[in-house]
Amino acid sequence: MPRSKRNRQVSLTQTKKKGLPRKQNLIQEVRDAFDKYDKVFVYSVSNMRNTKLKDVRQEWKDSRFYFGKNKVMAVALGRCIDEDHRENLHRVSERLRGQCGLFFTNAPKEKVLTWFEEYSDPDFARSGFRATERVFLDAGPLPQFQHSLEPHLRHLGLPTSLQKGVVTLIKDHEVCKEGEVLKPEQASILKLLGIKMAEFKVSMEFLWNSDGTCEVLRESSNPFGTKTRSLRGKKRQKLTGAAAGSEEDEDEEEEEDDDDDEEIYVRVPNITNPFFDDHFDLNEPNHLIGKTLALFCGRGGDLLHRSYYLVGLGLYQKWQKAAEFLEAASAKGGGEEFVTRGAVDMFLAELTREGGLAEDDDTRKRLETALKTLESRFSTADLHELASKTLEKIPELEAADIKAQKRNFMSWREQRQRALEEQTTLFLRQQTIEEIRARKKELGEKEELLYAFENWDQIEMKMAEVQADMDELAAKENVQEEYIPPEVDKRFVSK
């Protein structure tokens, strides 16, 4: 879809862009560090936390950490043999991939490796992290949480309620399973519970000595250790976990402008969106097809509609609705065929595949129980043949629908004509009544003029009454109200 040329975001901030002088200063600082230190380590950071990296810097005050842009540091070292600032530094720049940096030090190699192997700091896991253990909460009070946190806990998915001012878990709840990829809500719950699953770790991967010798200390733990590009605009490509690209790709990468920021795309599972629309936000083909089938076949009461409705719920992954649909059918009973066996097989395939329900899930157990109850009512008919036979009946049904629609149009036309006649009659009647009232008023005024001399006494009496009323009203308006002081409570009057 073409990008709109009018819908442009304009930044109104006063921040200054990190331009070329800053990058030149970083290059010069890295090159000057070779005169002070005789060893350079390439390190990688897992579960990066800025505060913890500051603590590591504080422990190694006599050394220097560089954690800048990889491309800028590669320019400082030398990207090839011809550009080497020192001997074999191009081998160091080749290791600058992903979240890594340079560590300059004069300390012995054994001391550095021993310290960093022993150092690790646990921290709270974030979304996208794999859980290292199973966390299960039993039903009951949670006194560690304040009462004001109860709505937030309920928003995160915990079945809680406030009972006598104490946050209480209504039923047992499994926060996460071992090896499961955490969602943002699960990570927030683990943080509130104080359970730390992540570990901040700095790993030394490569060593360069001042005499030009190099040593690989460990293989890169970065899954994106291969060369990546700055992905912008039409050059945006999908990153894969495959090996390094061809030599042509490497040459093209080296020719890219160093001013571009390096962007690394990490695959994470779908994160639950609290504002998910369930209509415009659908992007999975199976979900779209399933929603269409469930929408069009949900109101039909025959074998074909029920079968496709069950298939649609499976593709749409609406397991709760499917359980209610099957349980209602099993409770109702009856000897007619309910759904085809082919539709049941397609539904079970979606239920058991990756992304479906787990084996110990309560909804899955309900579905399997309901299907076993309805097994005697499964039809052996082919679902495709049923649909084909129904399509063959379309011409006959179409003619009947046309006749029914014509009858409806004729009926609507007659109803419209009757409604117009009734409204016209009512309008004319109201108009006649208004004309009669106006004529009656006009004749009354003429009668008063004709018999004015005979009824002069009565007219004078009416005029006198009107004049008296007017004088009384004028007198009320001119009288000034006297000031009446408020009542004073004698209890507060000093004697």
Tab-separated table of C-alpha atoms in Angstrom:
chain	number	residue	atom	x	y	z
A	1	MET	CA	0.000	0.000	0.000
A	2	PRO	CA	1.526	3.386	-0.938
A	3	ARG	CA	2.553	5.616	1.910
A	4	SER	CA	0.533	8.789	2.328
A	5	LYS	CA	2.489	11.952	1.516
A	6	ARG	CA	0.270	14.127	3.666
A	7	ASN	CA	0.260	12.064	6.829
A	8	ARG	CA	3.712	13.000	8.117
A	9	GLN	CA	4.851	13.082	11.712
A	10	VAL	CA	6.688	16.267	12.624
A	11	SER	CA	8.836	16.194	15.757
A	12	LEU	CA	8.621	19.348	17.891
A	13	THR	CA	11.400	18.376	20.317
A	14	GLN	CA	14.540	20.372	20.881
A	15	THR	CA	16.879	17.347	20.951
A	16	LYS	CA	19.983	17.606	18.870
A	17	LYS	CA	20.869	14.774	16.536
A	18	LYS	CA	24.012	12.781	17.250
A	19	GLY	CA	25.912	13.851	14.207
A	20	LEU	CA	29.259	13.176	12.613
A	21	PRO	CA	31.433	14.951	15.260
A	22	ARG	CA	30.232	12.580	17.982
A	23	LYS	CA	31.111	9.541	15.866
A	24	GLN	CA	34.524	10.989	15.049
A	25	ASN	CA	35.195	11.508	18.765
A	26	LEU	CA	34.273	7.875	19.492
A	27	ILE	CA	36.616	6.659	16.746
A	28	GLN	CA	39.460	8.774	18.134
A	29	GLU	CA	38.832	7.619	21.729
A	30	VAL	CA	38.906	3.950	20.705
A	31	ARG	CA	42.166	4.432	18.788
A	32	ASP	CA	43.774	6.370	21.653
A	33	ALA	CA	42.875	3.540	24.062
A	34	PHE	CA	45.355	1.220	22.299
A	35	ASP	CA	48.202	3.393	23.624
A	36	LYS	CA	47.047	2.856	27.242
A	37	TYR	CA	45.967	-0.809	27.282
A	38	ASP	CA	47.571	-3.969	25.921
A	39	LYS	CA	44.495	-6.234	25.781
A	40	VAL	CA	41.131	-5.871	24.072
A	41	PHE	CA	38.250	-8.222	24.842
A	42	VAL	CA	35.061	-8.478	22.811
A	43	TYR	CA	32.207	-9.101	25.247
A	44	SER	CA	28.511	-9.796	24.823
A	45	VAL	CA	25.739	-8.994	27.281
A	46	SER	CA	22.729	-11.196	27.967
A	47	ASN	CA	19.619	-9.632	29.535
A	48	MET	CA	21.017	-6.134	29.217
A	49	ARG	CA	20.365	-3.746	32.128
A	50	ASN	CA	21.981	-0.304	32.155
A	51	THR	CA	22.162	-0.050	35.946
A	52	LYS	CA	23.960	-3.378	36.263
A	53	LEU	CA	26.414	-2.487	33.494
A	54	LYS	CA	27.237	0.673	35.460
A	55	ASP	CA	28.073	-1.506	38.474
A	56	VAL	CA	30.473	-3.548	36.333
A	57	ARG	CA	32.153	-0.356	35.119
A	58	GLN	CA	32.538	0.729	38.732
A	59	GLU	CA	34.282	-2.546	39.626
A	60	TRP	CA	36.769	-2.115	36.751
A	61	LYS	CA	37.642	1.550	37.134
A	62	ASP	CA	41.177	1.023	35.865
A	63	SER	CA	39.854	-0.439	32.584
A	64	ARG	CA	37.628	0.961	29.859
A	65	PHE	CA	34.319	-0.296	28.427
A	66	TYR	CA	33.089	0.826	25.019
A	67	PHE	CA	29.474	0.036	24.178
A	68	GLY	CA	28.753	2.162	21.112
A	69	LYS	CA	27.587	1.542	17.570
A	70	ASN	CA	29.230	-1.531	16.122
A	71	LYS	CA	29.848	0.031	12.721
A	72	VAL	CA	31.520	3.097	14.213
A	73	MET	CA	33.802	0.961	16.415
A	74	ALA	CA	34.568	-1.253	13.407
A	75	VAL	CA	35.745	1.829	11.505
A	76	ALA	CA	37.998	2.725	14.442
A	77	LEU	CA	39.561	-0.766	14.463
A	78	GLY	CA	39.641	-1.332	10.729
A	79	ARG	CA	37.143	-3.258	8.673
A	80	CYS	CA	39.724	-5.057	6.557
A	81	ILE	CA	43.477	-5.767	6.562
A	82	ASP	CA	44.277	-2.576	4.661
A	83	GLU	CA	42.419	-0.431	7.212
A	84	ASP	CA	43.834	-2.050	10.394
A	85	HIS	CA	44.760	0.475	13.073
A	86	ARG	CA	46.932	-2.237	14.640
A	87	GLU	CA	47.859	-5.703	13.456
A	88	ASN	CA	44.916	-8.126	13.065
A	89	LEU	CA	42.352	-5.671	14.432
A	90	HIS	CA	40.068	-6.465	11.503
A	91	ARG	CA	39.439	-9.824	13.174
A	92	VAL	CA	38.108	-7.957	16.202
A	93	SER	CA	35.772	-5.848	14.062
A	94	GLU	CA	34.374	-9.037	12.507
A	95	ARG	CA	33.186	-10.100	15.978
A	96	LEU	CA	31.237	-6.880	16.540
A	97	ARG	CA	27.793	-8.228	15.771
A	98	GLY	CA	24.680	-7.806	17.881
A	99	GLN	CA	24.702	-6.578	21.484
A	100	CYS	CA	28.418	-6.483	22.240
A	101	GLY	CA	31.225	-4.076	23.065
A	102	LEU	CA	34.975	-3.609	23.600
A	103	PHE	CA	36.775	-4.012	26.942
A	104	PHE	CA	40.263	-2.459	27.191
A	105	THR	CA	42.370	-3.569	30.155
A	106	ASN	CA	45.904	-4.263	31.379
A	107	ALA	CA	44.764	-6.951	33.818
A	108	PRO	CA	45.915	-10.561	33.311
A	109	LYS	CA	43.756	-12.728	31.107
A	110	GLU	CA	43.078	-15.306	33.845
A	111	LYS	CA	41.870	-12.647	36.277
A	112	VAL	CA	39.466	-11.159	33.729
A	113	LEU	CA	37.998	-14.501	32.692
A	114	THR	CA	37.643	-15.731	36.277
A	115	TRP	CA	35.896	-12.578	37.458
A	116	PHE	CA	33.375	-12.439	34.605
A	117	GLU	CA	32.629	-16.168	34.784
A	118	GLU	CA	31.760	-15.840	38.464
A	119	TYR	CA	29.809	-12.592	38.082
A	120	SER	CA	26.088	-12.743	37.395
A	121	ASP	CA	23.156	-10.800	38.751
A	122	PRO	CA	19.567	-12.140	38.731
A	123	ASP	CA	16.804	-9.848	37.534
A	124	PHE	CA	13.135	-9.924	36.640
A	125	ALA	CA	12.228	-11.474	33.309
A	126	ARG	CA	10.646	-9.394	30.585
A	127	SER	CA	8.188	-10.298	27.840
A	128	GLY	CA	9.622	-12.692	25.257
A	129	PHE	CA	11.809	-14.446	27.841
A	130	ARG	CA	11.415	-18.208	28.372
A	131	ALA	CA	10.330	-19.158	31.878
A	132	THR	CA	12.887	-21.196	33.821
A	133	GLU	CA	10.343	-22.727	36.203
A	134	ARG	CA	6.639	-23.337	36.677
A	135	VAL	CA	4.829	-20.821	38.870
A	136	PHE	CA	1.488	-21.887	40.352
A	137	LEU	CA	-0.629	-19.888	42.812
A	138	ASP	CA	-3.096	-21.586	45.160
A	139	ALA	CA	-6.458	-20.031	45.876
A	140	GLY	CA	-6.508	-17.897	48.994
A	141	PRO	CA	-5.455	-14.503	50.353
A	142	LEU	CA	-2.445	-12.635	48.969
A	143	PRO	CA	-1.415	-10.432	51.903
A	144	GLN	CA	1.755	-9.212	50.178
A	145	PHE	CA	-0.347	-6.989	47.893
A	146	GLN	CA	-2.075	-3.796	48.957
A	147	HIS	CA	-5.814	-3.519	48.412
A	148	SER	CA	-5.308	-0.748	45.845
A	149	LEU	CA	-3.446	-3.203	43.575
A	150	GLU	CA	-6.457	-5.523	43.191
A	151	PRO	CA	-7.862	-3.895	39.978
A	152	HIS	CA	-4.379	-3.959	38.437
A	153	LEU	CA	-3.939	-7.652	39.289
A	154	ARG	CA	-7.331	-8.433	37.784
A	155	HIS	CA	-6.338	-6.520	34.637
A	156	LEU	CA	-3.207	-8.673	34.388
A	157	GLY	CA	-5.350	-11.817	34.334
A	158	LEU	CA	-5.332	-12.973	37.960
A	159	PRO	CA	-8.776	-14.116	39.206
A	160	THR	CA	-8.750	-11.895	42.298
A	161	SER	CA	-11.323	-10.115	44.422
A	162	LEU	CA	-11.240	-7.850	47.464
A	163	GLN	CA	-12.569	-9.644	50.538
A	164	LYS	CA	-12.572	-7.695	53.817
A	165	GLY	CA	-9.848	-5.420	52.488
A	166	VAL	CA	-7.498	-8.295	51.561
A	167	VAL	CA	-6.608	-9.240	47.994
A	168	THR	CA	-7.803	-12.836	47.563
A	169	LEU	CA	-7.229	-15.311	44.747
A	170	ILE	CA	-10.624	-16.837	43.926
A	171	LYS	CA	-9.279	-20.031	42.340
A	172	ASP	CA	-5.968	-21.729	41.589
A	173	HIS	CA	-4.019	-20.005	38.837
A	174	GLU	CA	-0.985	-21.032	36.816
A	175	VAL	CA	1.137	-17.986	36.033
A	176	CYS	CA	3.544	-19.722	33.631
A	177	LYS	CA	4.975	-23.086	32.657
A	178	GLU	CA	8.612	-24.056	32.414
A	179	GLY	CA	9.972	-23.194	28.968
A	180	GLU	CA	6.952	-21.056	28.059
A	181	VAL	CA	7.551	-17.706	26.342
A	182	LEU	CA	6.372	-15.017	28.742
A	183	LYS	CA	3.772	-12.458	27.776
A	184	PRO	CA	3.839	-8.889	29.172
A	185	GLU	CA	1.086	-9.702	31.672
A	186	GLN	CA	2.932	-12.777	32.950
A	187	ALA	CA	6.193	-10.826	33.292
A	188	SER	CA	4.397	-8.133	35.313
A	189	ILE	CA	2.854	-10.741	37.633
A	190	LEU	CA	6.237	-12.401	38.227
A	191	LYS	CA	7.764	-9.016	39.037
A	192	LEU	CA	5.002	-8.270	41.553
A	193	LEU	CA	5.570	-11.696	43.120
A	194	GLY	CA	9.316	-11.008	43.345
A	195	ILE	CA	10.325	-14.017	41.213
A	196	LYS	CA	13.522	-13.409	39.218
A	197	MET	CA	14.080	-15.639	36.194
A	198	ALA	CA	16.511	-13.595	34.083
A	199	GLU	CA	20.230	-13.308	34.700
A	200	PHE	CA	22.449	-10.406	33.728
A	201	LYS	CA	25.687	-11.868	32.414
A	202	VAL	CA	28.738	-10.448	30.648
A	203	SER	CA	30.588	-13.041	28.558
A	204	MET	CA	34.070	-12.606	27.110
A	205	GLU	CA	34.159	-14.032	23.573
A	206	PHE	CA	37.348	-12.820	21.879
A	207	LEU	CA	40.797	-11.572	22.944
A	208	TRP	CA	43.289	-9.401	21.067
A	209	ASN	CA	46.800	-8.829	22.444
A	210	SER	CA	49.096	-5.927	21.675
A	211	ASP	CA	51.499	-8.227	19.798
A	212	GLY	CA	48.768	-8.946	17.217
A	213	THR	CA	47.817	-12.424	18.453
A	214	CYS	CA	44.128	-13.295	18.767
A	215	GLU	CA	42.234	-15.951	20.672
A	216	VAL	CA	38.632	-17.119	20.446
A	217	LEU	CA	37.459	-17.573	24.036
A	218	ARG	CA	33.957	-18.851	23.279
A	219	GLU	CA	31.520	-18.971	20.403
A	220	SER	CA	29.129	-16.064	20.116
A	221	SER	CA	25.937	-16.573	22.125
A	222	ASN	CA	24.164	-13.904	20.078
A	223	PRO	CA	21.595	-15.575	17.774
A	224	PHE	CA	22.156	-12.732	15.331
A	225	GLY	CA	25.896	-13.188	15.261
A	226	THR	CA	25.880	-13.138	11.472
A	227	LYS	CA	26.090	-9.942	9.512
A	228	THR	CA	22.995	-7.786	9.558
A	229	ARG	CA	22.098	-4.657	7.640
A	230	SER	CA	20.567	-1.377	8.547
A	231	LEU	CA	17.029	-2.023	7.411
A	232	ARG	CA	15.296	1.058	6.076
A	233	GLY	CA	12.588	1.700	3.540
A	234	LYS	CA	12.605	-0.588	0.518
A	235	LYS	CA	15.839	-2.265	1.680
A	236	ARG	CA	14.017	-3.835	4.605
A	237	GLN	CA	14.614	-7.581	4.628
A	238	LYS	CA	13.585	-10.427	6.908
A	239	LEU	CA	16.300	-11.703	9.172
A	240	THR	CA	16.720	-15.460	9.507
A	241	GLY	CA	18.810	-17.569	11.804
A	242	ALA	CA	20.800	-19.030	8.879
A	243	ALA	CA	24.547	-18.717	8.408
A	244	ALA	CA	26.308	-15.623	7.119
A	245	GLY	CA	25.231	-14.296	3.717
A	246	SER	CA	27.220	-14.348	0.525
A	247	GLU	CA	30.316	-12.266	-0.114
A	248	GLU	CA	28.280	-9.871	-2.251
A	249	ASP	CA	26.005	-9.097	0.695
A	250	GLU	CA	29.064	-8.427	2.867
A	251	ASP	CA	30.481	-6.022	0.293
A	252	GLU	CA	27.174	-4.194	0.028
A	253	GLU	CA	27.008	-3.895	3.804
A	254	GLU	CA	30.473	-2.384	4.022
A	255	GLU	CA	29.513	0.241	1.454
A	256	GLU	CA	26.503	1.400	3.476
A	257	ASP	CA	26.579	4.788	5.106
A	258	ASP	CA	27.875	4.673	8.670
A	259	ASP	CA	25.366	7.332	9.658
A	260	ASP	CA	22.529	4.782	9.487
A	261	ASP	CA	21.559	3.280	12.802
A	262	GLU	CA	21.982	-0.468	13.160
A	263	GLU	CA	18.639	-2.131	13.747
A	264	ILE	CA	18.366	-5.721	14.932
A	265	TYR	CA	15.039	-7.486	14.537
A	266	VAL	CA	14.363	-10.137	17.157
A	267	ARG	CA	11.548	-12.622	16.729
A	268	VAL	CA	9.170	-12.661	19.669
A	269	PRO	CA	5.826	-14.472	19.984
A	270	ASN	CA	2.584	-12.603	19.523
A	271	ILE	CA	1.997	-10.303	22.466
A	272	THR	CA	-1.527	-9.989	23.757
A	273	ASN	CA	-2.972	-6.641	22.799
A	274	PRO	CA	-5.452	-5.317	25.404
A	275	PHE	CA	-7.098	-3.235	22.661
A	276	PHE	CA	-7.389	-6.158	20.169
A	277	ASP	CA	-10.313	-5.417	17.869
A	278	ASP	CA	-11.005	-9.026	16.758
A	279	HIS	CA	-12.064	-7.644	13.379
A	280	PHE	CA	-9.719	-5.062	11.897
A	281	ASP	CA	-6.734	-6.508	13.789
A	282	LEU	CA	-7.153	-10.011	12.326
A	283	ASN	CA	-4.187	-10.902	10.114
A	284	GLU	CA	-4.008	-14.701	10.315
A	285	PRO	CA	-5.523	-16.393	7.216
A	286	ASN	CA	-6.975	-19.240	9.293
A	287	HIS	CA	-8.608	-16.773	11.677
A	288	LEU	CA	-10.155	-14.831	8.801
A	289	ILE	CA	-11.523	-17.985	7.152
A	290	GLY	CA	-12.746	-19.353	10.477
A	291	LYS	CA	-14.529	-16.141	11.411
A	292	THR	CA	-16.236	-16.060	7.999
A	293	LEU	CA	-17.462	-19.651	8.325
A	294	ALA	CA	-18.641	-19.110	11.904
A	295	LEU	CA	-20.457	-15.902	10.918
A	296	PHE	CA	-22.317	-17.340	7.908
A	297	CYS	CA	-23.016	-20.835	9.250
A	298	GLY	CA	-23.871	-20.045	12.869
A	299	ARG	CA	-27.602	-19.535	12.195
A	300	GLY	CA	-28.185	-22.622	10.043
A	301	GLY	CA	-29.792	-25.664	11.576
A	302	ASP	CA	-28.932	-28.396	9.083
A	303	LEU	CA	-26.024	-30.833	8.921
A	304	LEU	CA	-23.997	-28.744	6.456
A	305	HIS	CA	-24.234	-25.497	8.437
A	306	ARG	CA	-23.448	-27.148	11.774
A	307	SER	CA	-20.396	-28.918	10.321
A	308	TYR	CA	-18.925	-25.774	8.777
A	309	TYR	CA	-19.719	-23.811	11.932
A	310	LEU	CA	-17.638	-26.288	13.967
A	311	VAL	CA	-14.780	-26.049	11.433
A	312	GLY	CA	-14.958	-22.247	11.585
A	313	LEU	CA	-14.727	-22.209	15.385
A	314	GLY	CA	-11.652	-24.442	15.183
A	315	LEU	CA	-9.880	-22.239	12.628
A	316	TYR	CA	-10.923	-19.113	14.544
A	317	GLN	CA	-9.717	-20.745	17.807
A	318	LYS	CA	-12.899	-19.878	19.672
A	319	TRP	CA	-12.638	-22.874	21.958
A	320	GLN	CA	-15.060	-21.586	24.573
A	321	LYS	CA	-17.832	-21.093	22.000
A	322	ALA	CA	-17.102	-24.525	20.536
A	323	ALA	CA	-17.409	-26.122	23.985
A	324	GLU	CA	-20.748	-24.394	24.601
A	325	PHE	CA	-21.986	-25.424	21.130
A	326	LEU	CA	-21.094	-29.108	21.614
A	327	GLU	CA	-22.314	-29.270	25.218
A	328	ALA	CA	-25.672	-27.746	24.245
A	329	ALA	CA	-26.070	-30.342	21.474
A	330	SER	CA	-25.188	-33.243	23.788
A	331	ALA	CA	-27.587	-31.982	26.468
A	332	LYS	CA	-30.411	-31.542	23.964
A	333	GLY	CA	-30.094	-35.100	22.662
A	334	GLY	CA	-31.916	-36.446	19.624
A	335	GLY	CA	-31.261	-39.093	17.009
A	336	GLU	CA	-30.485	-36.895	13.994
A	337	GLU	CA	-26.986	-36.576	12.598
A	338	PHE	CA	-25.233	-33.634	14.202
A	339	VAL	CA	-21.995	-32.974	12.245
A	340	THR	CA	-19.875	-34.864	9.736
A	341	ARG	CA	-16.872	-36.870	10.850
A	342	GLY	CA	-14.656	-34.909	8.450
A	343	ALA	CA	-15.568	-31.661	10.222
A	344	VAL	CA	-14.709	-33.255	13.580
A	345	ASP	CA	-11.309	-34.376	12.247
A	346	MET	CA	-10.531	-30.851	11.001
A	347	PHE	CA	-11.580	-29.397	14.356
A	348	LEU	CA	-9.386	-31.847	16.299
A	349	ALA	CA	-6.436	-31.086	14.001
A	350	GLU	CA	-6.680	-27.388	14.903
A	351	LEU	CA	-7.172	-28.235	18.576
A	352	THR	CA	-4.075	-30.439	18.882
A	353	ARG	CA	-1.652	-28.569	16.641
A	354	GLU	CA	0.942	-26.095	17.917
A	355	GLY	CA	-0.843	-22.960	19.038
A	356	GLY	CA	-3.970	-24.853	20.117
A	357	LEU	CA	-4.919	-25.854	23.642
A	358	ALA	CA	-2.614	-27.728	25.997
A	359	GLU	CA	-3.455	-31.289	26.996
A	360	ASP	CA	-4.182	-30.336	30.608
A	361	ASP	CA	-6.388	-27.381	29.675
A	362	ASP	CA	-9.903	-27.491	31.149
A	363	THR	CA	-11.565	-26.277	27.947
A	364	ARG	CA	-9.849	-28.992	25.923
A	365	LYS	CA	-11.090	-31.646	28.335
A	366	ARG	CA	-14.622	-30.271	27.991
A	367	LEU	CA	-14.370	-30.416	24.198
A	368	GLU	CA	-13.074	-33.989	24.170
A	369	THR	CA	-15.814	-35.124	26.565
A	370	ALA	CA	-18.561	-33.505	24.479
A	371	LEU	CA	-17.195	-35.040	21.257
A	372	LYS	CA	-17.168	-38.503	22.833
A	373	THR	CA	-20.794	-38.034	23.893
A	374	LEU	CA	-21.818	-37.019	20.352
A	375	GLU	CA	-19.755	-39.700	18.600
A	376	SER	CA	-22.826	-41.793	17.743
A	377	ARG	CA	-24.360	-38.809	15.927
A	378	PHE	CA	-21.419	-38.166	13.597
A	379	SER	CA	-22.340	-38.480	9.931
A	380	THR	CA	-20.182	-40.400	7.454
A	381	ALA	CA	-21.215	-38.087	4.614
A	382	ASP	CA	-18.509	-36.164	2.813
A	383	LEU	CA	-18.599	-32.471	3.665
A	384	HIS	CA	-17.522	-31.437	0.178
A	385	GLU	CA	-20.274	-33.522	-1.448
A	386	LEU	CA	-22.875	-31.963	0.844
A	387	ALA	CA	-21.717	-28.502	-0.176
A	388	SER	CA	-21.781	-29.492	-3.883
A	389	LYS	CA	-25.341	-30.830	-3.625
A	390	THR	CA	-26.422	-27.629	-1.920
A	391	LEU	CA	-24.836	-25.580	-4.703
A	392	GLU	CA	-26.802	-27.573	-7.300
A	393	LYS	CA	-30.028	-26.446	-5.634
A	394	ILE	CA	-29.124	-22.774	-5.995
A	395	PRO	CA	-31.014	-22.208	-9.325
A	396	GLU	CA	-34.246	-23.569	-7.828
A	397	LEU	CA	-33.786	-21.621	-4.635
A	398	GLU	CA	-32.910	-18.499	-6.604
A	399	ALA	CA	-36.222	-18.575	-8.524
A	400	ALA	CA	-38.158	-19.076	-5.299
A	401	ASP	CA	-36.250	-16.222	-3.658
A	402	ILE	CA	-37.047	-13.927	-6.602
A	403	LYS	CA	-40.777	-14.700	-6.313
A	404	ALA	CA	-40.717	-14.168	-2.570
A	405	GLN	CA	-38.872	-10.884	-3.016
A	406	LYS	CA	-41.437	-9.719	-5.590
A	407	ARG	CA	-44.245	-10.512	-3.164
A	408	ASN	CA	-42.431	-8.563	-0.481
A	409	PHE	CA	-42.036	-5.548	-2.764
A	410	MET	CA	-45.747	-5.624	-3.680
A	411	SER	CA	-46.684	-5.874	-0.026
A	412	TRP	CA	-44.363	-2.988	0.852
A	413	ARG	CA	-45.868	-0.871	-1.937
A	414	GLU	CA	-49.422	-1.490	-0.685
A	415	GLN	CA	-48.416	-0.720	2.891
A	416	ARG	CA	-46.755	2.498	1.754
A	417	GLN	CA	-49.867	3.549	-0.196
A	418	ARG	CA	-52.140	2.908	2.786
A	419	ALA	CA	-49.815	4.820	5.101
A	420	LEU	CA	-49.742	7.810	2.723
A	421	GLU	CA	-53.546	7.851	2.448
A	422	GLU	CA	-53.965	7.733	6.224
A	423	GLN	CA	-51.469	10.548	6.769
A	424	THR	CA	-53.098	12.658	4.019
A	425	THR	CA	-56.566	12.200	5.529
A	426	LEU	CA	-55.279	13.116	8.980
A	427	PHE	CA	-53.538	16.221	7.629
A	428	LEU	CA	-56.621	17.433	5.731
A	429	ARG	CA	-58.822	16.909	8.797
A	430	GLN	CA	-56.450	18.922	10.992
A	431	GLN	CA	-56.291	21.665	8.376
A	432	THR	CA	-60.126	21.854	8.203
A	433	ILE	CA	-60.356	22.114	11.989
A	434	GLU	CA	-57.896	25.037	12.013
A	435	GLU	CA	-59.902	26.829	9.311
A	436	ILE	CA	-63.156	26.375	11.283
A	437	ARG	CA	-61.534	27.779	14.437
A	438	ALA	CA	-60.202	30.802	12.579
A	439	ARG	CA	-63.618	31.436	10.957
A	440	LYS	CA	-65.396	31.102	14.302
A	441	LYS	CA	-63.058	33.637	15.884
A	442	GLU	CA	-63.590	36.059	13.028
A	443	LEU	CA	-67.409	35.779	13.286
A	444	GLY	CA	-67.256	36.302	17.041
A	445	GLU	CA	-65.354	39.573	16.605
A	446	LYS	CA	-67.904	40.770	14.022
A	447	GLU	CA	-70.764	39.881	16.378
A	448	GLU	CA	-69.211	41.975	19.150
A	449	LEU	CA	-68.979	44.964	16.803
A	450	LEU	CA	-72.589	44.602	15.632
A	451	TYR	CA	-74.049	44.374	19.157
A	452	ALA	CA	-71.588	46.811	20.831
A	453	PHE	CA	-74.252	49.464	21.681
A	454	GLU	CA	-76.695	46.930	23.087
A	455	ASN	CA	-74.019	45.345	25.328
A	456	TRP	CA	-72.277	48.585	26.285
A	457	ASP	CA	-72.912	48.142	30.011
A	458	GLN	CA	-71.272	44.735	30.038
A	459	ILE	CA	-68.302	46.082	28.069
A	460	GLU	CA	-67.806	48.925	30.562
A	461	MET	CA	-67.875	46.466	33.471
A	462	LYS	CA	-65.211	44.318	31.812
A	463	MET	CA	-63.069	47.403	31.109
A	464	ALA	CA	-63.383	48.481	34.750
A	465	GLU	CA	-62.284	45.032	35.961
A	466	VAL	CA	-59.298	45.085	33.642
A	467	GLN	CA	-58.327	48.596	34.800
A	468	ALA	CA	-58.566	47.544	38.445
A	469	ASP	CA	-56.327	44.542	37.825
A	470	MET	CA	-53.751	46.742	36.087
A	471	ASP	CA	-53.749	49.290	38.940
A	472	GLU	CA	-53.284	46.537	41.509
A	473	LEU	CA	-50.384	45.085	39.574
A	474	ALA	CA	-48.706	48.500	39.235
A	475	ALA	CA	-49.084	49.151	42.967
A	476	LYS	CA	-47.375	45.861	43.827
A	477	GLU	CA	-44.411	46.697	41.623
A	478	ASN	CA	-43.889	50.182	43.151
A	479	VAL	CA	-44.112	49.179	46.836
A	480	GLN	CA	-40.684	48.966	48.434
A	481	GLU	CA	-40.177	46.001	50.650
A	482	GLU	CA	-39.322	46.843	54.254
A	483	TYR	CA	-36.069	45.508	55.663
A	484	ILE	CA	-36.705	42.666	58.076
A	485	PRO	CA	-33.620	41.730	60.136
A	486	PRO	CA	-32.842	38.024	60.470
A	487	GLU	CA	-33.747	36.245	63.640
A	488	VAL	CA	-30.955	36.311	66.145
A	489	ASP	CA	-30.278	33.221	68.240
A	490	LYS	CA	-30.394	34.455	71.825
A	491	ARG	CA	-27.882	31.800	72.921
A	492	PHE	CA	-25.090	33.689	71.149
A	493	VAL	CA	-26.094	37.201	72.297
A	494	SER	CA	-23.765	38.561	74.970
A	495	LYS	CA	-25.461	40.020	78.046
